[in-house]
């Protein structure tokens, strides 16, 4: 891939063009001071001082008697040392607060390419749902996967000249409590041809997808032809799409072909082969039984940053799982 392919997948680049067929989003350019705060790991973990007095974590019960057990006596050399003051970003906080209100009071955050999925566990809800600047800062500052955006976005580019983009952006996306994970799909495009569709949430078997598979394939193919094919400039890429209850498709994300993007129920070799062997035929894959479940976010590792390359531990595990699944399908009495 080239740098231009990676750049096109930044949300501030593609969202204005695809806004009518995406979900409501407000994008803020981040001040460099906040970017430095996100990458700085030299000191203690500090959340920004909120000018609104908001706290990302619930209030703790303080017991003065218990706290005495944790007092550390200071030596003579410690008298002049003061704990570092938390940073503050008042203008950014006010802008974000206004955007959250505009989007209905709850959002989920995303930088240029990635969302802090790996830090959802630290929020009070266990999700990416945020209602304040402090909650957003907590998720971003706690995420290891965002290091990709901040430091390694161009590592796989054959023409790499950049170590990071000139500017970073925070996208605030409207939070939908009715979102169904089984209705999100990853689509694979090469040469302006849709070659594959995969269930996005591969850690669960959803029987309803078996019933809807044909209709979903037709809907996604039509959506691609009408709304994506002639508008996204890269020769090969992936995009994630969500199908609503009333049968509308919404673009959630774009990602480069290969590199750090997971092929989910495919391998990149299979996707390349599909294109060579059968033209104008889309391979649509879903988890068709409990045996087909794949490891993913439930491993507490960010799904798009698992090392699934040839020879890796996950690669060997997935190949073994595929082999066992095929054997189960071919065994007599499997109900086929």
XYZ file of C-alpha atoms in Angstrom:
336
model
C 0.000 0.000 0.000
C 0.983 3.635 -0.413
C 0.728 6.603 1.911
C -2.136 8.027 -0.132
C -4.151 4.840 0.456
C -3.663 5.157 4.208
C -4.490 8.864 4.149
C -7.778 8.300 2.312
C -8.932 6.062 5.177
C -8.687 8.860 7.764
C -12.162 9.748 8.916
C -11.684 13.488 8.371
C -10.876 12.674 4.718
C -13.707 10.294 3.818
C -16.562 11.416 6.092
C -17.448 14.712 4.301
C -17.900 12.797 1.033
C -19.931 9.948 2.548
C -21.804 11.902 5.217
C -25.272 11.233 3.708
C -24.718 7.453 4.003
C -22.852 7.382 7.310
C -23.768 7.979 10.951
C -23.844 11.444 12.521
C -20.314 12.603 13.349
C -18.631 15.808 14.485
C -14.880 16.107 13.893
C -12.454 18.273 15.878
C -8.837 18.988 15.007
C -6.785 18.258 18.113
C -4.279 20.790 19.459
C -0.738 19.467 19.437
C -0.595 19.834 23.221
C -3.363 17.228 23.563
C -1.591 14.895 21.109
C 1.575 15.195 23.212
C -0.484 14.368 26.285
C -1.736 11.156 24.628
C 1.727 9.909 23.656
C 3.547 10.939 26.828
C 4.154 7.943 29.075
C 7.078 9.376 31.038
C 5.103 10.361 34.109
C 2.116 9.261 36.192
C -1.261 8.575 34.622
C -3.174 11.839 34.932
C -6.541 12.781 33.505
C -7.015 16.393 32.380
C -8.404 18.808 34.919
C -12.013 19.397 33.903
C -13.214 22.991 33.924
C -16.747 21.606 34.231
C -15.875 19.557 37.302
C -16.785 16.303 35.535
C -15.207 13.029 36.616
C -14.763 10.064 34.293
C -14.804 7.648 37.219
C -17.424 7.268 39.968
C -16.670 8.876 43.288
C -14.747 6.650 45.641
C -15.530 6.187 49.308
C -12.662 7.520 51.352
C -11.879 6.100 54.765
C -9.324 8.277 56.598
C -8.260 5.324 58.761
C -7.503 3.154 55.720
C -5.719 5.990 53.955
C -3.200 6.220 56.798
C -1.916 2.773 55.802
C -0.839 4.161 52.443
C 1.029 7.237 53.643
C 4.647 7.303 52.519
C 7.067 9.154 54.743
C 9.172 11.708 52.922
C 12.901 11.825 53.283
C 14.942 15.021 53.504
C 15.428 15.061 49.737
C 11.699 14.902 49.025
C 10.685 18.128 50.703
C 10.966 20.237 47.543
C 9.292 17.693 45.233
C 5.711 18.410 44.261
C 3.352 16.044 42.435
C 2.828 17.071 38.794
C -0.247 19.112 38.044
C -2.827 17.562 35.730
C -3.049 19.130 32.264
C -6.029 21.179 31.203
C -7.548 21.769 27.769
C -10.433 24.191 28.433
C -11.136 25.247 24.834
C -11.139 21.655 23.562
C -13.336 20.552 26.461
C -15.933 23.237 25.753
C -16.009 22.413 22.037
C -16.417 18.712 22.759
C -19.155 19.351 25.301
C -21.086 21.348 22.710
C -20.674 18.547 20.128
C -21.848 15.887 22.577
C -25.017 17.896 23.198
C -25.516 18.305 19.442
C -25.265 14.530 18.974
C -27.884 13.721 21.591
C -25.815 13.548 24.774
C -23.740 10.405 24.118
C -20.948 9.625 21.628
C -18.131 7.211 20.968
C -14.683 8.611 20.099
C -12.306 7.791 17.272
C -9.010 9.276 16.108
C -7.974 9.540 12.439
C -8.194 5.779 11.901
C -8.924 3.969 15.137
C -11.313 3.827 18.081
C -10.007 2.942 21.586
C -11.807 -0.421 21.684
C -9.144 -1.980 23.886
C -9.823 0.464 26.730
C -13.610 0.062 26.884
C -13.186 -2.094 29.993
C -12.036 0.905 32.015
C -15.202 2.955 31.464
C -18.062 2.800 33.950
C -20.316 1.222 31.278
C -17.762 -1.191 29.849
C -18.360 0.335 26.397
C -17.083 3.274 24.328
C -20.139 5.349 25.261
C -19.049 8.784 26.511
C -21.045 11.710 27.819
C -18.191 14.053 28.784
C -14.716 15.208 27.804
C -13.266 13.456 30.865
C -14.669 10.088 29.781
C -13.261 10.559 26.285
C -9.839 11.498 27.660
C -9.875 8.418 29.898
C -10.510 6.071 26.958
C -7.965 7.723 24.674
C -5.236 7.935 27.317
C -5.776 4.293 28.373
C -5.673 2.827 24.862
C -2.681 0.969 23.507
C -4.265 0.475 20.077
C -4.255 4.231 19.430
C -0.473 4.086 19.436
C -0.949 2.825 15.866
C -2.567 6.108 14.815
C -0.154 8.224 16.792
C 3.117 6.543 15.833
C 2.825 3.686 13.311
C 0.118 4.473 10.745
C 2.540 4.455 7.799
C 4.787 1.568 8.803
C 3.447 -0.773 6.087
C 3.675 1.770 3.241
C 6.082 0.966 0.411
C 6.679 4.703 -0.120
C 6.897 5.679 3.537
C 8.146 9.201 4.154
C 5.961 10.101 7.132
C 6.067 8.861 10.709
C 2.738 10.496 11.550
C 0.083 12.665 9.863
C 0.499 16.455 10.029
C -2.599 16.756 12.226
C -4.703 14.513 14.412
C -8.465 14.632 14.615
C -11.041 13.451 17.121
C -14.271 12.195 15.602
C -17.271 12.123 17.911
C -19.825 9.662 16.559
C -23.413 9.537 17.760
C -24.027 6.661 20.168
C -26.905 4.403 19.169
C -28.111 2.177 22.003
C -30.027 0.061 19.480
C -26.876 -0.915 17.590
C -26.809 -4.661 16.815
C -23.257 -6.052 16.441
C -24.414 -8.868 14.164
C -25.514 -6.337 11.534
C -22.036 -4.908 10.931
C -20.047 -6.256 7.989
C -16.594 -5.744 6.506
C -16.449 -5.439 2.724
C -13.327 -6.079 0.644
C -12.768 -4.164 -2.595
C -10.053 -4.597 -5.212
C -9.989 -3.025 -8.657
C -13.370 -1.391 -7.948
C -14.786 -4.879 -7.554
C -16.432 -6.151 -4.383
C -14.754 -9.520 -3.803
C -15.758 -10.419 -0.246
C -18.056 -9.620 2.670
C -17.458 -10.849 6.214
C -19.452 -10.721 9.410
C -17.623 -8.104 11.520
C -18.315 -9.559 14.981
C -16.785 -13.016 14.574
C -16.770 -13.988 18.238
C -20.459 -14.946 18.258
C -22.820 -17.145 16.248
C -26.008 -15.298 15.259
C -28.665 -17.715 13.856
C -30.635 -14.796 12.405
C -27.849 -14.137 9.892
C -28.422 -17.543 8.301
C -31.973 -16.490 7.468
C -31.039 -13.029 6.212
C -27.799 -13.847 4.365
C -29.097 -13.670 0.783
C -31.039 -10.455 1.342
C -28.083 -8.852 3.129
C -25.705 -9.758 0.306
C -27.985 -8.186 -2.289
C -28.467 -5.043 -0.191
C -24.729 -4.554 0.423
C -23.822 -5.157 -3.230
C -26.359 -2.582 -4.389
C -25.173 -0.111 -1.763
C -21.565 -0.531 -2.894
C -22.443 -0.017 -6.556
C -24.584 3.053 -5.931
C -22.678 4.820 -3.142
C -19.060 3.676 -2.865
C -17.620 2.231 -6.066
C -17.082 5.452 -7.998
C -16.438 7.700 -4.989
C -13.561 6.104 -3.085
C -10.358 6.593 -5.074
C -8.111 3.744 -3.843
C -7.700 0.685 -6.055
C -8.058 -1.692 -3.109
C -9.467 -1.110 0.353
C -12.024 -2.314 2.874
C -15.057 -0.591 4.316
C -17.303 -1.466 7.248
C -21.044 -1.119 6.816
C -23.977 -1.369 9.203
C -27.443 -2.492 8.114
C -30.265 -0.825 10.037
C -33.530 -2.464 11.070
C -35.346 -0.735 8.228
C -32.908 -2.074 5.627
C -30.622 0.922 5.083
C -26.836 0.588 4.888
C -24.562 3.032 6.726
C -20.791 3.338 6.267
C -18.908 3.110 9.552
C -15.300 3.072 8.428
C -12.717 2.649 5.667
C -9.442 0.738 6.098
C -6.473 -0.052 3.853
C -6.195 -3.429 2.134
C -3.860 -5.714 4.128
C -1.364 -4.583 6.747
C -3.066 -3.913 10.115
C -6.612 -4.517 8.793
C -8.016 -7.913 9.791
C -9.558 -10.062 7.027
C -11.832 -11.630 9.695
C -13.399 -14.797 8.203
C -11.011 -14.676 5.225
C -7.283 -14.709 4.736
C -5.701 -12.129 2.455
C -4.510 -14.988 0.238
C -8.113 -16.179 -0.196
C -9.301 -12.709 -1.130
C -6.570 -12.365 -3.749
C -7.457 -15.808 -5.141
C -11.175 -15.010 -5.248
C -10.465 -12.107 -7.562
C -8.329 -14.169 -9.909
C -10.604 -17.194 -10.151
C -14.159 -15.815 -10.266
C -15.068 -12.343 -11.450
C -18.263 -10.543 -10.424
C -18.947 -13.111 -7.697
C -18.920 -11.959 -4.060
C -17.897 -14.417 -1.358
C -20.103 -13.614 1.674
C -19.029 -15.316 4.894
C -20.775 -15.471 8.248
C -20.274 -17.606 11.345
C -22.588 -20.486 10.482
C -22.351 -22.453 13.746
C -20.818 -22.341 17.212
C -17.821 -24.196 15.757
C -17.071 -21.281 13.448
C -16.518 -18.682 16.159
C -13.194 -16.842 15.893
C -11.156 -15.220 18.668
C -11.361 -11.450 18.660
C -12.068 -8.577 21.016
C -13.025 -10.971 23.796
C -9.325 -11.819 24.128
C -8.891 -8.255 25.481
C -6.583 -7.581 22.503
C -7.698 -4.933 19.997
C -9.233 -6.903 17.141
C -7.586 -4.939 14.341
C -4.122 -5.286 15.879
C -3.872 -8.999 16.483
C -0.827 -10.490 14.748
C -2.466 -12.913 12.348
C 0.352 -12.903 9.808
C 1.784 -16.131 8.336
C 3.533 -18.175 11.011
C 2.138 -16.215 13.950
C 0.491 -17.985 16.868
C -2.944 -16.733 15.848
C -2.334 -17.819 12.236
C -1.565 -21.371 13.340
C -4.555 -21.416 15.696
C -6.964 -20.183 13.020
C -5.693 -22.673 10.442
C -6.161 -25.515 12.916
C -9.665 -24.269 13.757
C -10.540 -24.127 10.042
C -9.298 -27.675 9.528
C -11.333 -28.997 12.462
C -14.438 -27.149 11.237
C -14.137 -28.691 7.768
C -13.723 -32.135 9.292
C -16.870 -31.639 11.380
C -18.833 -30.560 8.285
C -17.711 -33.664 6.361
C -18.362 -36.112 9.206
C -21.368 -38.426 8.786
C -24.449 -37.526 10.808
C -23.637 -33.843 11.002
C -27.159 -33.000 9.937
C -26.187 -31.814 6.443
